[in-house]
Amino acid sequence: MIAVNDAQTKHLFDNRYGTGQSTIDGIIRATNVLLAGKRFVISGYGWVGRGVALRAKGMGSHVIVTETDPVRAVEAVMDGYEVLPMETAAKVGDIFCTATGDKSVIRREHMEQMKDGAILANTGHFNVEIDIPALKSLASETREARAFVDEFTLADGRRLYLLGDGRLINLAAAEGHPAIVMDMSFANQALSAEYAIQHAAELERRVYPVPEEIDKEIARLKLETMGIEVDVLTEEQAKYLASWDEGT
Amino acid sequence: MIAVNDAQTKHLFDNRYGTGQSTIDGIIRATNVLLAGKRFVISGYGWVGRGVALRAKGMGSHVIVTETDPVRAVEAVMDGYEVLPMETAAKVGDIFCTATGDKSVIRREHMEQMKDGAILANTGHFNVEIDIPALKSLASETREARAFVDEFTLADGRRLYLLGDGRLINLAAAEGHPAIVMDMSFANQALSAEYAIQHAAELERRVYPVPEEIDKEIARLKLETMGIEVDVLTEEQAKYLASWDEGT
Amino acid sequence: MIAVNDAQTKHLFDNRYGTGQSTIDGIIRATNVLLAGKRFVISGYGWVGRGVALRAKGMGSHVIVTETDPVRAVEAVMDGYEVLPMETAAKVGDIFCTATGDKSVIRREHMEQMKDGAILANTGHFNVEIDIPALKSLASETREARAFVDEFTLADGRRLYLLGDGRLINLAAAEGHPAIVMDMSFANQALSAEYAIQHAAELERRVYPVPEEIDKEIARLKLETMGIEVDVLTEEQAKYLASWDEGT
Amino acid sequence: MIAVNDAQTKHLFDNRYGTGQSTIDGIIRATNVLLAGKRFVISGYGWVGRGVALRAKGMGSHVIVTETDPVRAVEAVMDGYEVLPMETAAKVGDIFCTATGDKSVIRREHMEQMKDGAILANTGHFNVEIDIPALKSLASETREARAFVDEFTLADGRRLYLLGDGRLINLAAAEGHPAIVMDMSFANQALSAEYAIQHAAELERRVYPVPEEIDKEIARLKLETMGIEVDVLTEEQAKYLASWDEGT
């Protein structure tokens, strides 16, 4: 088995750039909200979270990151984002987007603190990142405000907006990944399948990473279609790198 | 007459932030293209062009600006963009967007140089910024590739894509300005109309700018709805500013 | 008299790009502090403040803006910055930089709230933007921590750092504007002086703006030295623009 | 042996954020050049190259990346940079900075194409990234233009500027890494040494990565000193993650 999802040309591009753009796209299509000037809370700073944060910042939002992993949290801080616990972020955020792969990231106690008009979306794994049953139980009234936007009116009159039933917003309200990103992911699958067949004899029954040469070949083809040339190591340079690796 | 379009809270926000986002939104909805890594050519570096350039950069594009005004061209260079004459930009661009308010910005001689797959859109004034008759006369075949996307196949097989018939792409393929931007523009119109009536006696028959206090009042209300507080000049500070303005 | 400071090629470039970079440069030289991940508070969002905010963000800081003008405050929010009253910013900022042209922007009540290690600098007009007498009166101990950095230890042990005696930090600790920025400012002065002499007969005894053609000529020369070409209006385009201005 | 240089809290922060800032700092201190509007060529898109590119962009440069690895080249393109072979970049660059760890990245054939005034710096490993003997052999005249800046005048009158003798520019002309970055690197070394002693019995004679819990502990301490709180997994969340990892 070859772990195609871990290839550089998969997770770097598909998860970061593809989901980054299509999540923003999904939120805008669903709500037509102006991102400039909004406090955009992204939960989870993995490849998807990094991509969404980068694009929200690029659209002019003030981005707030919530994390549980301290290494990722420091990275988010160093990238210039505000890092807050969800308890605090809940009070100030205008838009919330989960990207953790975990469940119950946005819970009842957070919803109880949110501002009137807060928007909730998910671009992680499943529709359990936002505790939807809690949201329903808090609401005294529910209606569809527009396509893909459910309005929940709480007892005190505040309204929270859930996008796409808490399912992946880039698939629910937009068109998922642009073709140009999926091409690299599919190429990974195709070339990895070919590799598995060609090396069937020597491969053991375990999970292999995508061979580095497949990653490089896909990237090389990608650059070619974009009309972009890169440098080639001179013989002297290749030799120097090799010897340096050997520690001289 | 009061020139509402020149108010700070109109052109800064509506033209720059509103059109900036909605133009990007329109292009993505029409094409589902990934902006990251694309060469995005924006013609015209006025408020609209600045907004579109900023957002295209924020989505990961390599932004190229074309201009005829040297002051704006220097500003674009200083803002980190590549500035090229259209003749050169035509050969390398992936996406072209006009925002000049002029006509025939993208002409036959440019189309003849474009790469296969180039995308053409307009977010300026009218559908004359791109020379559509020239595009039609160059094409040996035309078809609607998807909604709002017309494909023009040239004699040599290259395909150019025109979005929304060359009309304002943010209105054609997206929803125009987010409500949150229009509110400031409408507030300008309403408060200016009120002002015109109240001061009818002393106003001459000419074009007036929006009074500065209306601009400030709209901004103040806007901040209030966003829950954002700003500082207030202390008496000492107001006095210092006044005396300093008087030249001491 | 010609108001050279108001020329586009002066205030856009000198104040925004020149002071933007040199202020950051001055703070880094004085302190060797890492800007990534710091809360950088800039007071005043005029051309200088905009430039410093942009560069601090570009170095990875989380930028907070304080303002008294609501229009500028909304602009800062829309540009993605956090806008806070100084009273609140004082509690969270790591680095403070004033750029208002006013006095007593950072006062005793703010200093009393600051975190241990906070850095205070000024890049506005004079050394009155930070209330230095108040800082001195609060300190139980003062010493020079490094060149251009005075450490003030408060009664409770917190230490505040004042850079360059509160004078313009880009002149105090760095080298002021890069030559490449000053060239446009000096060109404005030279060409404006020449213009004043040539038009001495028709000019009245009042303040004139820099003539637009001088601004354009300076920008044109600048582009030429950078090897950058721009488009030229075709006859048809110039005619269209003129007629459009006339309202057809 | 524990490979401290590969720890997340080392290479992410020290190499990317630390070297990113200090390289820019070194170039500005040496030359006082305005980065806004300059074509800044960075060779190598590893952690150091990524950091320098990000900061040069943040200072307003138009950033060009050269690479030999196609995966890194695609990443640079997707990050919005222009990717060119050095042969082409040599003709347009204003500032060149090598960060490859290889030798002869900037060679005689490149220097022969450079513009008058081009600036050459290195922030990679050794002073062999720029072929200095080639530069010397090309020059008809050499002088120290300012501290850390050697001017080489070529036969045709063009002048190239080499910074800090081609040694690490952040050490040569600036102060190296800010203390705040080095603290995480040193913490890695200290805690790894402690770990090696405590686990001496069970460790084999080979190179180990820094244990993940040390990385996390350093990040946790770092956040604490910055006054930043992060979320903690609830029991339910920890359980869900574990079960999900097991594939249910």
Short mmCIF file of N, CA, C and O in Angstrom, two decimals, chain A residues 3-67:
data_model
loop_
_atom_site.label_atom_id
_atom_site.label_comp_id
_atom_site.label_asym_id
_atom_site.label_seq_id
_atom_site.Cartn_x
_atom_site.Cartn_y
_atom_site.Cartn_z
N ALA A 3 1.00 5.33 0.61
CA ALA A 3 0.24 6.39 1.29
C ALA A 3 0.26 7.66 0.44
O ALA A 3 0.99 8.62 0.71
N VAL A 4 -0.59 7.65 -0.58
CA VAL A 4 -0.60 8.74 -1.56
C VAL A 4 -0.89 10.09 -0.90
O VAL A 4 -0.38 11.13 -1.31
N ASN A 5 -1.68 10.06 0.16
CA ASN A 5 -2.07 11.31 0.80
C ASN A 5 -0.89 12.05 1.43
O ASN A 5 -0.95 13.23 1.70
N ASP A 6 0.20 11.30 1.68
CA ASP A 6 1.36 11.92 2.32
C ASP A 6 2.39 12.45 1.33
O ASP A 6 3.42 13.00 1.73
N ALA A 7 2.16 12.25 0.05
CA ALA A 7 3.10 12.78 -0.94
C ALA A 7 3.17 14.29 -0.82
O ALA A 7 2.18 14.94 -0.52
N GLN A 8 4.37 14.83 -1.04
CA GLN A 8 4.54 16.28 -1.03
C GLN A 8 3.59 16.94 -2.02
O GLN A 8 2.92 17.91 -1.71
N THR A 9 3.56 16.39 -3.24
CA THR A 9 2.74 17.01 -4.28
C THR A 9 1.25 16.78 -4.04
O THR A 9 0.42 17.31 -4.76
N LYS A 10 0.91 15.96 -3.02
CA LYS A 10 -0.49 15.86 -2.60
C LYS A 10 -0.78 16.83 -1.46
O LYS A 10 -1.51 17.79 -1.62
N HIS A 11 -0.17 16.59 -0.29
CA HIS A 11 -0.63 17.37 0.86
C HIS A 11 -0.23 18.83 0.82
O HIS A 11 -0.97 19.70 1.24
N LEU A 12 0.95 19.11 0.25
CA LEU A 12 1.34 20.52 0.16
C LEU A 12 0.36 21.30 -0.70
O LEU A 12 -0.01 22.41 -0.39
N PHE A 13 -0.05 20.70 -1.80
CA PHE A 13 -0.79 21.46 -2.80
C PHE A 13 -2.28 21.29 -2.68
O PHE A 13 -3.03 22.25 -2.61
N ASP A 14 -2.70 20.04 -2.61
CA ASP A 14 -4.13 19.75 -2.49
C ASP A 14 -4.66 20.34 -1.18
O ASP A 14 -5.55 21.19 -1.17
N ASN A 15 -4.09 19.91 -0.06
CA ASN A 15 -4.62 20.32 1.24
C ASN A 15 -4.41 21.82 1.49
O ASN A 15 -5.31 22.51 1.96
N ARG A 16 -3.21 22.31 1.22
CA ARG A 16 -2.92 23.70 1.55
C ARG A 16 -3.51 24.68 0.55
O ARG A 16 -4.32 25.53 0.89
N TYR A 17 -3.11 24.55 -0.72
CA TYR A 17 -3.55 25.54 -1.70
C TYR A 17 -4.96 25.28 -2.19
O TYR A 17 -5.75 26.20 -2.37
N GLY A 18 -5.28 23.99 -2.42
CA GLY A 18 -6.61 23.68 -2.93
C GLY A 18 -7.69 23.96 -1.91
O GLY A 18 -8.62 24.73 -2.14
N THR A 19 -7.57 23.32 -0.75
CA THR A 19 -8.58 23.53 0.29
C THR A 19 -8.56 24.96 0.80
O THR A 19 -9.59 25.52 1.16
N GLY A 20 -7.37 25.56 0.83
CA GLY A 20 -7.27 26.96 1.25
C GLY A 20 -8.19 27.84 0.43
O GLY A 20 -9.04 28.56 0.97
N GLN A 21 -8.07 27.75 -0.87
CA GLN A 21 -8.89 28.59 -1.75
C GLN A 21 -10.36 28.17 -1.72
O GLN A 21 -11.26 29.02 -1.61
N SER A 22 -10.62 26.86 -1.83
CA SER A 22 -12.02 26.44 -2.00
C SER A 22 -12.83 26.63 -0.72
O SER A 22 -14.05 26.80 -0.77
N THR A 23 -12.17 26.63 0.43
CA THR A 23 -12.88 26.90 1.68
C THR A 23 -13.35 28.36 1.72
O THR A 23 -14.50 28.65 2.06
N ILE A 24 -12.45 29.25 1.37
CA ILE A 24 -12.80 30.68 1.30
C ILE A 24 -13.92 30.86 0.27
O ILE A 24 -14.90 31.58 0.52
N ASP A 25 -13.76 30.21 -0.86
CA ASP A 25 -14.75 30.27 -1.93
C ASP A 25 -16.12 29.80 -1.43
O ASP A 25 -17.15 30.45 -1.66
N GLY A 26 -16.13 28.68 -0.73
CA GLY A 26 -17.39 28.15 -0.21
C GLY A 26 -18.07 29.10 0.76
O GLY A 26 -19.28 29.31 0.71
N ILE A 27 -17.27 29.69 1.65
CA ILE A 27 -17.84 30.61 2.64
C ILE A 27 -18.40 31.86 1.95
O ILE A 27 -19.48 32.33 2.29
N ILE A 28 -17.69 32.38 0.97
CA ILE A 28 -18.17 33.57 0.26
C ILE A 28 -19.43 33.25 -0.55
O ILE A 28 -20.41 33.99 -0.52
N ARG A 29 -19.41 32.13 -1.26
CA ARG A 29 -20.60 31.78 -2.05
C ARG A 29 -21.83 31.60 -1.16
O ARG A 29 -22.93 32.02 -1.51
N ALA A 30 -21.62 30.96 -0.01
CA ALA A 30 -22.76 30.70 0.87
C ALA A 30 -23.31 32.00 1.48
O ALA A 30 -24.52 32.16 1.61
N THR A 31 -22.41 32.92 1.82
CA THR A 31 -22.84 34.07 2.63
C THR A 31 -22.72 35.42 1.93
O THR A 31 -23.34 36.39 2.36
N ASN A 32 -21.86 35.52 0.92
CA ASN A 32 -21.50 36.80 0.29
C ASN A 32 -20.99 37.82 1.31
O ASN A 32 -21.15 39.03 1.15
N VAL A 33 -20.35 37.34 2.34
CA VAL A 33 -19.81 38.22 3.37
C VAL A 33 -18.47 38.82 2.90
O VAL A 33 -17.73 38.16 2.16
N LEU A 34 -18.20 40.05 3.30
CA LEU A 34 -16.90 40.67 3.00
C LEU A 34 -15.89 40.19 4.03
O LEU A 34 -16.09 40.38 5.23
N LEU A 35 -14.79 39.57 3.57
CA LEU A 35 -13.82 39.04 4.53
C LEU A 35 -12.92 40.13 5.11
O LEU A 35 -12.43 40.00 6.23
N ALA A 36 -12.69 41.19 4.34
CA ALA A 36 -11.83 42.28 4.84
C ALA A 36 -12.40 42.83 6.14
O ALA A 36 -13.58 43.16 6.22
N GLY A 37 -11.55 42.90 7.15
CA GLY A 37 -11.96 43.50 8.41
C GLY A 37 -12.64 42.54 9.37
O GLY A 37 -12.93 42.90 10.51
N LYS A 38 -12.89 41.31 8.91
CA LYS A 38 -13.55 40.35 9.81
C LYS A 38 -12.53 39.62 10.68
O LYS A 38 -11.40 39.38 10.26
N ARG A 39 -12.99 39.22 11.86
CA ARG A 39 -12.16 38.34 12.70
C ARG A 39 -12.49 36.91 12.30
O ARG A 39 -13.59 36.41 12.56
N PHE A 40 -11.53 36.25 11.65
CA PHE A 40 -11.73 34.91 11.08
C PHE A 40 -10.99 33.91 11.96
O PHE A 40 -9.76 33.93 12.02
N VAL A 41 -11.75 33.04 12.63
CA VAL A 41 -11.16 32.08 13.55
C VAL A 41 -11.02 30.73 12.86
O VAL A 41 -12.00 30.15 12.40
N ILE A 42 -9.79 30.24 12.75
CA ILE A 42 -9.55 28.93 12.15
C ILE A 42 -9.04 27.99 13.24
O ILE A 42 -8.10 28.30 13.95
N SER A 43 -9.72 26.86 13.40
CA SER A 43 -9.34 25.88 14.42
C SER A 43 -8.54 24.76 13.78
O SER A 43 -9.06 24.04 12.93
N GLY A 44 -7.30 24.62 14.20
CA GLY A 44 -6.43 23.60 13.64
C GLY A 44 -5.46 24.24 12.68
O GLY A 44 -5.87 24.92 11.75
N TYR A 45 -4.15 24.02 12.91
CA TYR A 45 -3.13 24.64 12.06
C TYR A 45 -2.28 23.55 11.40
O TYR A 45 -1.05 23.58 11.42
N GLY A 46 -2.98 22.54 10.85
CA GLY A 46 -2.32 21.57 9.98
C GLY A 46 -2.26 22.15 8.57
O GLY A 46 -2.42 23.35 8.38
N TRP A 47 -2.05 21.31 7.56
CA TRP A 47 -1.93 21.85 6.19
C TRP A 47 -3.19 22.58 5.75
O TRP A 47 -3.12 23.63 5.12
N VAL A 48 -4.35 22.02 6.08
CA VAL A 48 -5.59 22.69 5.69
C VAL A 48 -5.73 24.02 6.43
O VAL A 48 -5.99 25.06 5.82
N GLY A 49 -5.55 23.98 7.73
CA GLY A 49 -5.67 25.19 8.53
C GLY A 49 -4.69 26.27 8.08
O GLY A 49 -5.04 27.45 7.98
N ARG A 50 -3.45 25.86 7.79
CA ARG A 50 -2.46 26.84 7.31
C ARG A 50 -2.93 27.49 6.00
O ARG A 50 -2.78 28.69 5.80
N GLY A 51 -3.47 26.65 5.11
CA GLY A 51 -3.94 27.18 3.82
C GLY A 51 -5.10 28.13 3.98
O GLY A 51 -5.13 29.20 3.36
N VAL A 52 -6.05 27.78 4.83
CA VAL A 52 -7.22 28.64 5.03
C VAL A 52 -6.80 29.94 5.71
O VAL A 52 -7.25 31.03 5.32
N ALA A 53 -5.92 29.84 6.70
CA ALA A 53 -5.45 31.04 7.40
C ALA A 53 -4.76 32.00 6.42
O ALA A 53 -5.00 33.21 6.43
N LEU A 54 -3.92 31.45 5.56
CA LEU A 54 -3.17 32.26 4.60
C LEU A 54 -4.11 32.99 3.66
O LEU A 54 -3.93 34.17 3.35
N ARG A 55 -5.13 32.30 3.20
CA ARG A 55 -6.06 32.92 2.26
C ARG A 55 -7.00 33.91 2.94
O ARG A 55 -7.35 34.95 2.36
N ALA A 56 -7.42 33.61 4.16
CA ALA A 56 -8.27 34.56 4.89
C ALA A 56 -7.49 35.86 5.14
O ALA A 56 -8.01 36.96 4.99
N LYS A 57 -6.23 35.71 5.51
CA LYS A 57 -5.35 36.89 5.68
C LYS A 57 -5.21 37.62 4.35
O LYS A 57 -5.26 38.85 4.30
N GLY A 58 -5.06 36.86 3.29
CA GLY A 58 -4.91 37.45 1.96
C GLY A 58 -6.16 38.19 1.50
O GLY A 58 -6.09 39.05 0.64
N MET A 59 -7.30 37.86 2.07
CA MET A 59 -8.55 38.56 1.75
C MET A 59 -8.81 39.69 2.74
O MET A 59 -9.87 40.31 2.71
N GLY A 60 -7.87 39.94 3.64
CA GLY A 60 -7.98 41.09 4.53
C GLY A 60 -8.58 40.83 5.89
O GLY A 60 -8.89 41.77 6.64
N SER A 61 -8.74 39.56 6.26
CA SER A 61 -9.27 39.26 7.59
C SER A 61 -8.17 39.37 8.65
O SER A 61 -6.99 39.23 8.36
N HIS A 62 -8.61 39.60 9.86
CA HIS A 62 -7.74 39.49 11.03
C HIS A 62 -7.92 38.04 11.49
O HIS A 62 -8.98 37.66 11.97
N VAL A 63 -6.88 37.23 11.31
CA VAL A 63 -6.99 35.79 11.52
C VAL A 63 -6.59 35.39 12.94
O VAL A 63 -5.55 35.82 13.44
N ILE A 64 -7.43 34.58 13.56
CA ILE A 64 -7.18 34.03 14.89
C ILE A 64 -7.11 32.51 14.76
O ILE A 64 -7.96 31.91 14.11
N VAL A 65 -6.08 31.89 15.34
CA VAL A 65 -5.92 30.44 15.26
C VAL A 65 -6.14 29.83 16.63
O VAL A 65 -5.67 30.37 17.63
N THR A 66 -6.87 28.71 16.67
CA THR A 66 -6.92 27.92 17.91
C THR A 66 -6.25 26.58 17.64
O THR A 66 -6.39 26.02 16.56
N GLU A 67 -5.50 26.10 18.60
CA GLU A 67 -4.76 24.84 18.44
C GLU A 67 -4.67 24.12 19.77
O GLU A 67 -4.86 24.74 20.81
#
